[in-house]
Short mmCIF file of C-alpha atoms and ligand atoms in Angstrom, two decimals:
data_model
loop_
_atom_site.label_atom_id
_atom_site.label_comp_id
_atom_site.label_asym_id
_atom_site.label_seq_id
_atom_site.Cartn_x
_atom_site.Cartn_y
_atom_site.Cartn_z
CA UNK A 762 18.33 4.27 -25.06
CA UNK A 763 17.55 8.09 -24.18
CA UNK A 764 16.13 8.38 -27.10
CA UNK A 765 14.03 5.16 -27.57
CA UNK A 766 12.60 6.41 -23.59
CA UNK A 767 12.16 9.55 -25.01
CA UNK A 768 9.48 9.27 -27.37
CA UNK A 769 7.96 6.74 -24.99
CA UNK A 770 8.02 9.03 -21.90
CA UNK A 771 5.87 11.77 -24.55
CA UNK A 772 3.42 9.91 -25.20
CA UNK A 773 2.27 9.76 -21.17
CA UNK A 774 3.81 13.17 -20.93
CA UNK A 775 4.23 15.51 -23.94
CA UNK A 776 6.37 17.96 -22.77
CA UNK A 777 8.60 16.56 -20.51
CA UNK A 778 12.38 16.01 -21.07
CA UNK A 779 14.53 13.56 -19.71
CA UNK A 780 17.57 14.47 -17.94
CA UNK A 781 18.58 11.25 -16.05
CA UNK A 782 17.83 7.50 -16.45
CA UNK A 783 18.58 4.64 -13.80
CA UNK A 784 17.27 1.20 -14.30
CA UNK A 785 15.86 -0.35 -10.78
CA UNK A 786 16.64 -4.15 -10.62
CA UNK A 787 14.74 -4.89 -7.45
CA UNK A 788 11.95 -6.52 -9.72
CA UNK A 789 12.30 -9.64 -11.53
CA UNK A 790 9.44 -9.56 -14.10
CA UNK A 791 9.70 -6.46 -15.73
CA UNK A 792 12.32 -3.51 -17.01
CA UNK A 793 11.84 -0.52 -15.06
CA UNK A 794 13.26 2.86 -15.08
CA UNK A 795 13.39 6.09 -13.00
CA UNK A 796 13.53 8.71 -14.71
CA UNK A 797 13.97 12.55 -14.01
CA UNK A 798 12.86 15.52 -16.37
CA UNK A 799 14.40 19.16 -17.15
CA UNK A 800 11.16 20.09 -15.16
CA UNK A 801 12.86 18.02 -12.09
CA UNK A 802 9.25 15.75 -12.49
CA UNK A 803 10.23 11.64 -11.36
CA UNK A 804 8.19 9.32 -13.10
CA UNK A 805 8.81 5.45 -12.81
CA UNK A 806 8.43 4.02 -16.72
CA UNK A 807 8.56 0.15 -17.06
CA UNK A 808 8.04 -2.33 -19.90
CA UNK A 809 6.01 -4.79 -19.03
CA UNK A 810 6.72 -8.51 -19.34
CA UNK A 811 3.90 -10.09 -21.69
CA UNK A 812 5.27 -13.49 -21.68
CA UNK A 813 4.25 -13.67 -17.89
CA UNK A 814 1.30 -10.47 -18.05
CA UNK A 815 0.00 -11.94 -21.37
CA UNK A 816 -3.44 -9.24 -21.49
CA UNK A 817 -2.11 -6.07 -20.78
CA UNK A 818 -5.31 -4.30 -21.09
CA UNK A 819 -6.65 -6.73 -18.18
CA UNK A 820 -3.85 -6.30 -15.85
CA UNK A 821 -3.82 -2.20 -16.07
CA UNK A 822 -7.37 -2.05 -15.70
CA UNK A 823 -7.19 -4.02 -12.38
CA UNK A 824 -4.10 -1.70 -11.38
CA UNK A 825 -5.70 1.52 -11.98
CA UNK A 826 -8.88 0.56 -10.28
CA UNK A 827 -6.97 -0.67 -7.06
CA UNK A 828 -4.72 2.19 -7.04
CA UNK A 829 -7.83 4.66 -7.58
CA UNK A 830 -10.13 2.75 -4.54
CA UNK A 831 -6.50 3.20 -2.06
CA UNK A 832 -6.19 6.82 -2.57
CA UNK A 833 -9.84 7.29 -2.04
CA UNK A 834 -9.43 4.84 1.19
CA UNK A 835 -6.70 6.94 2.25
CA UNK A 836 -8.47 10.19 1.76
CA UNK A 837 -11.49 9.03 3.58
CA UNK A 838 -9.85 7.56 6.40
CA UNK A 839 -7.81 10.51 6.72
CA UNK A 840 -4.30 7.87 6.41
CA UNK A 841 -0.99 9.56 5.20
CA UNK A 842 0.33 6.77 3.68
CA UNK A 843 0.94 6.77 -0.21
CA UNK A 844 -0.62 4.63 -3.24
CA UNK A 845 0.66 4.37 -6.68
CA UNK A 846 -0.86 6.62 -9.37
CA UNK A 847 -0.40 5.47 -12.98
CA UNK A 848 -0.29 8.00 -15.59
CA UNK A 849 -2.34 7.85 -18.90
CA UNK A 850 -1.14 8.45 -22.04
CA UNK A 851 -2.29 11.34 -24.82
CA UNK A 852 -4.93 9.07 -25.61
CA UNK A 853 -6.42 8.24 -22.48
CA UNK A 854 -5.07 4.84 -21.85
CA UNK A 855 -2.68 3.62 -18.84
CA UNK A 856 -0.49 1.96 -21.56
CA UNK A 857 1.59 2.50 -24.20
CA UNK A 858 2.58 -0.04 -27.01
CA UNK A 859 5.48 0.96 -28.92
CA UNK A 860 6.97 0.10 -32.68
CA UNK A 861 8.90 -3.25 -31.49
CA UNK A 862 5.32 -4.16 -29.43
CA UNK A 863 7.19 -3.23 -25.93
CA UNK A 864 4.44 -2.67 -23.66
CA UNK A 865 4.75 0.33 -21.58
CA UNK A 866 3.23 2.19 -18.21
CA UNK A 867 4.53 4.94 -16.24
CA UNK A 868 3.92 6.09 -12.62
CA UNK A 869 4.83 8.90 -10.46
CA UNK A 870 7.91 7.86 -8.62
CA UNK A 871 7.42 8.02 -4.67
CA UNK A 872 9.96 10.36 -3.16
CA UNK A 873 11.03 10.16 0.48
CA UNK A 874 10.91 6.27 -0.13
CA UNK A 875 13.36 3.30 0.31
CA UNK A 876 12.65 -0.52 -0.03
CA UNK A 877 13.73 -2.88 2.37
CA UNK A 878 15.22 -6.37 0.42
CA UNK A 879 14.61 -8.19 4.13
CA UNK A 880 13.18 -7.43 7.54
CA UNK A 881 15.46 -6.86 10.14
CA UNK A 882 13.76 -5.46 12.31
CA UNK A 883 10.01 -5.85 14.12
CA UNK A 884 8.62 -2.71 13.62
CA UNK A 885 9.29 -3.06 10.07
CA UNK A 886 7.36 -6.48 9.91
CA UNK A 887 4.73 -4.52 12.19
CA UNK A 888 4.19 -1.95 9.32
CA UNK A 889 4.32 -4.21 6.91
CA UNK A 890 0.98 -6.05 8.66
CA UNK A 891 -0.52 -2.36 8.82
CA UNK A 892 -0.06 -1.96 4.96
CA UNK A 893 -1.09 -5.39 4.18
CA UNK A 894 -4.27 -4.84 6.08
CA UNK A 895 -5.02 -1.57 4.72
CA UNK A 896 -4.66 -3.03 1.44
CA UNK A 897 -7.36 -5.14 2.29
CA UNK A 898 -9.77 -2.74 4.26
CA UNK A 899 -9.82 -0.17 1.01
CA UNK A 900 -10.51 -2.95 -1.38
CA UNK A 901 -13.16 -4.77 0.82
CA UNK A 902 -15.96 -3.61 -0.81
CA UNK A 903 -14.79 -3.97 -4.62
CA UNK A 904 -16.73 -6.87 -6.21
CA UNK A 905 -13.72 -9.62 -7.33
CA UNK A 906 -15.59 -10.41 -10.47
CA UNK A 907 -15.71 -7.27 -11.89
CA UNK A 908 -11.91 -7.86 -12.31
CA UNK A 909 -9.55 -10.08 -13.89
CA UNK A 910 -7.56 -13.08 -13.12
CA UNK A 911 -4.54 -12.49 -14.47
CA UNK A 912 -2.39 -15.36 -14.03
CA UNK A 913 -4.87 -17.75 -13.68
CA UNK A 914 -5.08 -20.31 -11.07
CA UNK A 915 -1.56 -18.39 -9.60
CA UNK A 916 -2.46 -19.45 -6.05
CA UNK A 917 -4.51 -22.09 -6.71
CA UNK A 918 -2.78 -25.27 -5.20
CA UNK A 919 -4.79 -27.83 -7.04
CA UNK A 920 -3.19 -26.36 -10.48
CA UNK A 921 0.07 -26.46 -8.63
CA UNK A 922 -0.06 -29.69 -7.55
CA UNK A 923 -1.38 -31.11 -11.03
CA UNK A 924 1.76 -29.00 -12.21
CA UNK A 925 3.65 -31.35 -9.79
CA UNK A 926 2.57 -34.43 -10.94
CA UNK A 927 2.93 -33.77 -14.99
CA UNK A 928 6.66 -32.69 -13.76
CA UNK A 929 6.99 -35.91 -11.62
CA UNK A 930 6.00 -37.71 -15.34
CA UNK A 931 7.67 -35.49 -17.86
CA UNK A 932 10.77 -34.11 -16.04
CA UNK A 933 14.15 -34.84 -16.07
CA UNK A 934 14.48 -38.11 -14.78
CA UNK A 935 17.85 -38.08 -13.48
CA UNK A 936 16.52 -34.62 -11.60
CA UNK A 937 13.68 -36.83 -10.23
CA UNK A 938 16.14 -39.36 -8.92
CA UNK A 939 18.19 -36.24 -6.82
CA UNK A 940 14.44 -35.08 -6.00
CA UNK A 941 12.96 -38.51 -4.94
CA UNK A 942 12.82 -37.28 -0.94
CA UNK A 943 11.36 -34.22 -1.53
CA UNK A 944 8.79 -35.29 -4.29
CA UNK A 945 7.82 -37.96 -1.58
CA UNK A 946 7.10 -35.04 0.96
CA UNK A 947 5.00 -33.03 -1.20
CA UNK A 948 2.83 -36.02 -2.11
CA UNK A 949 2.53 -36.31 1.62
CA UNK A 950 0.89 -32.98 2.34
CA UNK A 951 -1.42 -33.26 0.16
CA UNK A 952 -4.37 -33.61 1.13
CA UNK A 953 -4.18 -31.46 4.27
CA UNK A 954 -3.20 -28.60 2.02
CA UNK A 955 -6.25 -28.44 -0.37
CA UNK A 956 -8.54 -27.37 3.09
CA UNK A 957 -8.61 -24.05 1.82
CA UNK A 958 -9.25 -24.50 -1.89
CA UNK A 959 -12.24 -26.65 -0.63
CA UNK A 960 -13.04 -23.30 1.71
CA UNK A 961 -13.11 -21.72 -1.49
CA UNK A 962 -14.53 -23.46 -3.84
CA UNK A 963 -17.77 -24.19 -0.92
CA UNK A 964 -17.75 -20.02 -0.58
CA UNK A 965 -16.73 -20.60 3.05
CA UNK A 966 -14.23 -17.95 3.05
CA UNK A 967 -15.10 -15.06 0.69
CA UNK A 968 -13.60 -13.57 -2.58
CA UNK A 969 -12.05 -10.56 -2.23
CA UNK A 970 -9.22 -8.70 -3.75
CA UNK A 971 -5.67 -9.97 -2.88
CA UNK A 972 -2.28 -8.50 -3.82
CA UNK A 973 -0.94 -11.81 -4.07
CA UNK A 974 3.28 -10.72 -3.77
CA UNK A 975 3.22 -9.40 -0.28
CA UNK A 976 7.16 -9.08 0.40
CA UNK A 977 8.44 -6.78 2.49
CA UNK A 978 9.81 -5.04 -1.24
CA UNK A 979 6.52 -4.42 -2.12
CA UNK A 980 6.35 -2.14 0.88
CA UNK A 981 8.18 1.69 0.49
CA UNK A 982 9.30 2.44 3.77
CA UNK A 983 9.76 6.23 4.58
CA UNK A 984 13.17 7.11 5.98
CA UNK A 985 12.36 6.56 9.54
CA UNK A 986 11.07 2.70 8.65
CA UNK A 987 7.69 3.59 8.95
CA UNK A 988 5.71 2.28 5.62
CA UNK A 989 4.43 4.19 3.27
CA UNK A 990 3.38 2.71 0.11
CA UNK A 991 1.84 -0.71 -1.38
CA UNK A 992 3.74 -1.36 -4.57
CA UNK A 993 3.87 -3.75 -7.60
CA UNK A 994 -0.13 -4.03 -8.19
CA UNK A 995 1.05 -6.63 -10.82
CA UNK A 996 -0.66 -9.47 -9.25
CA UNK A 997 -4.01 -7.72 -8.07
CA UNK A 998 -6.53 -10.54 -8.58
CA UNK A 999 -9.41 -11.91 -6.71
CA UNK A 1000 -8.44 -14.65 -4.35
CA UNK A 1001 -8.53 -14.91 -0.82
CA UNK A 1002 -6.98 -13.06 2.67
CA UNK A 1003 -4.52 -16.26 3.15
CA UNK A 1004 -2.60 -15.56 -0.09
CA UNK A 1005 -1.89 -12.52 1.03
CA UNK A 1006 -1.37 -13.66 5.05
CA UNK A 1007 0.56 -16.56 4.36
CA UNK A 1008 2.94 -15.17 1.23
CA UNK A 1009 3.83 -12.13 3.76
CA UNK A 1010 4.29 -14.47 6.56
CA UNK A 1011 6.30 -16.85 4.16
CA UNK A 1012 8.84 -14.17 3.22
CA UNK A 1013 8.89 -12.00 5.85
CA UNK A 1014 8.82 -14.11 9.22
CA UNK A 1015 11.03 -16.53 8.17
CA UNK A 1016 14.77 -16.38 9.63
CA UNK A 1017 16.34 -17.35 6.29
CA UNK A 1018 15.92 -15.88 2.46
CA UNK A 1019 14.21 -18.38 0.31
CA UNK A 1020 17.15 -19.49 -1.37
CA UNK A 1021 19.56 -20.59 2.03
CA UNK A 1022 21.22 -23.72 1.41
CA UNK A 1023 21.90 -24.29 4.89
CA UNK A 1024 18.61 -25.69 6.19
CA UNK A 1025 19.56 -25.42 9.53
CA UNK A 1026 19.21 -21.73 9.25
CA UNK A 1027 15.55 -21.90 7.98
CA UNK A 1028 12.67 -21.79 10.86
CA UNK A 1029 9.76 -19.32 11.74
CA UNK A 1030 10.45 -16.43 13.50
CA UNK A 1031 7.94 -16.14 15.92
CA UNK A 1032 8.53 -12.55 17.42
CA UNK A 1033 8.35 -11.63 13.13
CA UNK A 1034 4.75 -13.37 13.14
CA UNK A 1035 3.03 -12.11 16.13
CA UNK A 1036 4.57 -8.40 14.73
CA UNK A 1037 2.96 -9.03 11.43
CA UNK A 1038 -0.20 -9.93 13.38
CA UNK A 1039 -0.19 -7.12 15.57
CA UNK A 1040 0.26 -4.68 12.68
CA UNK A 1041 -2.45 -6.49 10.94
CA UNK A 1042 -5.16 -6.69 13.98
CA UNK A 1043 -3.56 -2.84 14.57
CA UNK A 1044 -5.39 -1.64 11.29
CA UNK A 1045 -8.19 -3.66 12.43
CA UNK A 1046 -9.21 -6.87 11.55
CA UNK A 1047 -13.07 -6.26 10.98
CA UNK A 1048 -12.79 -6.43 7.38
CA UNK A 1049 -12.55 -10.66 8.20
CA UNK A 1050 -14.70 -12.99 8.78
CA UNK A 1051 -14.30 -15.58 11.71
CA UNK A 1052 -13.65 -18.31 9.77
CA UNK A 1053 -11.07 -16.10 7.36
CA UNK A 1054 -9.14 -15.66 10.95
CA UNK A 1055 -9.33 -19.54 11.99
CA UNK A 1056 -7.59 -20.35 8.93
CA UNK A 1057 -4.58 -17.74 8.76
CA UNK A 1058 -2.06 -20.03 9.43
CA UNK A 1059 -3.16 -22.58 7.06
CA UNK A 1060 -2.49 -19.75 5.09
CA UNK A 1061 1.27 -19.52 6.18
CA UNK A 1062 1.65 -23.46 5.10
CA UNK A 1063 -0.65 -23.32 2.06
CA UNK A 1064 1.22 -20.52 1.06
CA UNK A 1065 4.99 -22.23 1.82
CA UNK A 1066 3.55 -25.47 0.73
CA UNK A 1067 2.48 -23.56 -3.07
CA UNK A 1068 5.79 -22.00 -3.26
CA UNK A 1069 7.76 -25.16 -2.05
CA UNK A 1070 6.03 -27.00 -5.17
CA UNK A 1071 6.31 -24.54 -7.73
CA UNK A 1072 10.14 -24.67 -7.18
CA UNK A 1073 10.52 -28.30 -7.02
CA UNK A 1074 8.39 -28.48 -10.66
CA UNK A 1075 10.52 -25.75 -12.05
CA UNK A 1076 13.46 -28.35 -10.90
CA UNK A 1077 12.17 -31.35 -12.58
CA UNK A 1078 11.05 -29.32 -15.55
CA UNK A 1079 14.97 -27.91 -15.96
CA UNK A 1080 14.67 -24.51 -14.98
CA UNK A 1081 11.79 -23.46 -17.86
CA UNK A 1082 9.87 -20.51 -14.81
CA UNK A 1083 12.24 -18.84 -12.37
CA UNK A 1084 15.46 -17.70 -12.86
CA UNK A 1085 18.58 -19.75 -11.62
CA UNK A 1086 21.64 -18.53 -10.57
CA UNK A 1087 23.35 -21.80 -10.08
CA UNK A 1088 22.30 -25.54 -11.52
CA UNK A 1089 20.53 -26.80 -8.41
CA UNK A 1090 19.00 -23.10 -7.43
CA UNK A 1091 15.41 -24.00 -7.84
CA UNK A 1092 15.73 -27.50 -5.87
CA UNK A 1093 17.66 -25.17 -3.23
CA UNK A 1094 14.95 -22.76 -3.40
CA UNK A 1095 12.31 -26.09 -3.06
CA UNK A 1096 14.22 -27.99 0.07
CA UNK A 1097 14.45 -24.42 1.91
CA UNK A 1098 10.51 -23.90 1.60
CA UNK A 1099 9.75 -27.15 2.57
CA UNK A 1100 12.02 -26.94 5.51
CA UNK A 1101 10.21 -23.32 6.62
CA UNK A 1102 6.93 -25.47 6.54
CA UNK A 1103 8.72 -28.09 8.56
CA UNK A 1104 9.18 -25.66 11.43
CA UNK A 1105 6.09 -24.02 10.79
CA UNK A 1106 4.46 -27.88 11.53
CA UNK A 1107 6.39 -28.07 14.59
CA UNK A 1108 5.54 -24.59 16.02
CA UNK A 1109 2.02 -25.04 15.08
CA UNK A 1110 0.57 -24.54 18.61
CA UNK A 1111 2.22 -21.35 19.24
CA UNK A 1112 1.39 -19.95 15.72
CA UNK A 1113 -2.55 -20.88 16.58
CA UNK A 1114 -2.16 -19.75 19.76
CA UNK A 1115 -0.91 -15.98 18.93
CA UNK A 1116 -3.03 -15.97 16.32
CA UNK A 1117 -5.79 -15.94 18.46
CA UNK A 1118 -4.45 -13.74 21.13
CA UNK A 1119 -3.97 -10.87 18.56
CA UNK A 1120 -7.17 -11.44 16.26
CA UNK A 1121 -9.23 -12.35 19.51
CA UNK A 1122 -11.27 -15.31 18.68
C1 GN1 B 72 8.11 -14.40 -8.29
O1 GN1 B 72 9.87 -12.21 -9.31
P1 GN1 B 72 9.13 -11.92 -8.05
O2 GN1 B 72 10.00 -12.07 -6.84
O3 GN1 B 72 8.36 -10.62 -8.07
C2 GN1 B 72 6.71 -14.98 -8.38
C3 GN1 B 72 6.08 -15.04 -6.99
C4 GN1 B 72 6.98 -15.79 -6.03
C5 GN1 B 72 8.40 -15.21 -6.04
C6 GN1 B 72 9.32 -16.09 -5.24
C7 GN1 B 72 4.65 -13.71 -11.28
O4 GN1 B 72 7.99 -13.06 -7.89
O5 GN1 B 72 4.84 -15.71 -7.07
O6 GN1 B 72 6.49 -15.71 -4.72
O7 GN1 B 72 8.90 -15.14 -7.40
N1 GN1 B 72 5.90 -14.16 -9.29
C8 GN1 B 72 5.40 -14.67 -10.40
O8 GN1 B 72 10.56 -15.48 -5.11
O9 GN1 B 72 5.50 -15.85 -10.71
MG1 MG B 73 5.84 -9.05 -8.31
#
């Protein structure tokens, strides 16, 4: 394995030589690897998964662009906080493919830096908002269709829902039986949740650059839990702010992991959301426009509602996308999302209502 990372570590940087490896699991897409040099240099080297990134050429290019508009952000704005810098190889490109047709890139590894698995704590979920919204403020002005859609359609809930509905046909029909409940509440939200594809589609909320995997592990945190760094530019697309809101609010304000059986557990945490909000309208919030704002928490249930149907079609489908742990994971996964949404329905008024009190509209 030294070896084989080696040769692959030269051709980014010729004269380096490993001294230790450690494989990082926290990802679930791709193999990556820290590794430190003789020269004491860290470098973060991961093969990228092309059954999910199938252009790899299109996904660095939006990566290094990103990365290369933060760190001139940053810069101007006179911010401290880190971005990731990818490393090209002898040739000039940011990736490497090797004799077996791995596909490789390699970054500098962020010292100083831990990642948090689950927030625990407000001013973490503040700082997450902060990052979030800087993440937005330095790409602001890139043009979306100068760049590529990588997984296409990956927050689009129309696809989703079609996705759904070939599932509710196709799948495994004694899974549909065990489903039936929960097949009957996504067909029930419907229509409500394709309000912002139709704000989309008319241009009533822009195009911009989104992130689209805002978890709190996508954030380093320095040692004193203040954030630091935007990671995993994997999912840099065009899309719009409510991805982004709603998938941070969906994983990081909610009092539950995604994957809690017991669904009594599951709610919004409110004190979470108006954190995330603060640390969002902290940054400030001029980068959106008023009708971007009057939609963010249809972004929290578009978001939930995406995520809660994606599961439940990997369900019927036998377990073909995510990986399971257990037999029933993904319908665990599904019922646990559509019980966050259920709470987010009920708190509705007080979600609106901070909403506005933070963004002042
Ligand atoms: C997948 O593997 P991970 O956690 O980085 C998925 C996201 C989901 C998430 C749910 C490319 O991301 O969209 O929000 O699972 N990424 C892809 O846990 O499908
Ligand atoms: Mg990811």
């Amino acid at each position: 394995m030294q070896k084989e990372l080696q040769r692959i570590l030269e051709q980014f940087k010729k004269d380096e030589v490993i001294k230790t490896i450690t494989k990082l699991t926290s990802g679930h897409i791709n193999i990556t690897y820290l590794i430190t040099t003789h020269n004491e240099q860290q470098y973060v080297l991961q093969q990228i998964n092309t059954a999910v990134f199938t252009d790899v050429a299109a996904l660095q290019h939006n990566k290094v662009a990103v990365s290369e508009v933060m760190q001139t952000y940053y810069k101007t704005e006179r911010l401290v906080y880190d971005t990731i810098k990818y490393i090209a190889t002898q040739e000039g490109n940011y990736w490497y493919v090797d004799k077996a047709l791995n596909h490789w890139n390699m970054m500098l590894y962020i010292p100083e830096s831990k990642c948090i698995l689950r927030a625990t704590q407000e001013e973490q979920v503040y700082e997450a908002g902060k990052l979030f919204a800087h993440f937005h403020k330095a790409t602001a002005d890139l043009d979306p269709n100068k760049f590529y859609e990588i997984i296409p359609g990956f927050h689009d809930v129309a696809l989703r829902y079609e996705q759904l509905e070939k599932a509710i046909k196709t799948g495994v029909s004694q899974r549909k039986e065990i489903a039936a409940s929960w097949i009957k509440q996504a067909i029930a939200y419907k229509e409500e949740m394709h309000l912002l594809n139709k704000l989309k589609e008319s241009k009533a909320v822009p195009l911009r650059m989104t992130h689209n995997d805002t978890k709190i592990s996508n954030i380093l945190f320095d040692m004193e839990d203040k954030g630091k760094c935007v990671i995993d530019l994997d999912t840099v697309m065009p899309g719009i702010v409510h991805y982004d809101f709603g998938d941070a609010v969906r994983s990081i304000c909610a009092t539950a992991n995604e994957d809690e059986k017991e669904l009594a557990k599951i709610a919004i945490n409110l004190t979470f959301y108006e954190a995330f909000c603060k640390g969002y309208a902290a940054v400030g919030a001029k980068h959106l426009t008023t009708v971007e704002k009057e939609h963010l928490v249809s972004g929290v249930k578009t978001m939930i509602y995406i995520m809660a149907i994606r599961f439940l079609t990997d369900y019927l489908n036998g377990d073909v996308y995510y990986n399971i742990v257990y037999k029933e994971h993904n319908l665990v996964r599904a019922k646990n999302q559509f019980t966050l949404l259920a709470s987010v329905e009920k708190n509705l008024l007080s979600l609106e209502k901070v909403t506005q009190k933070v963004f002042g509209m």
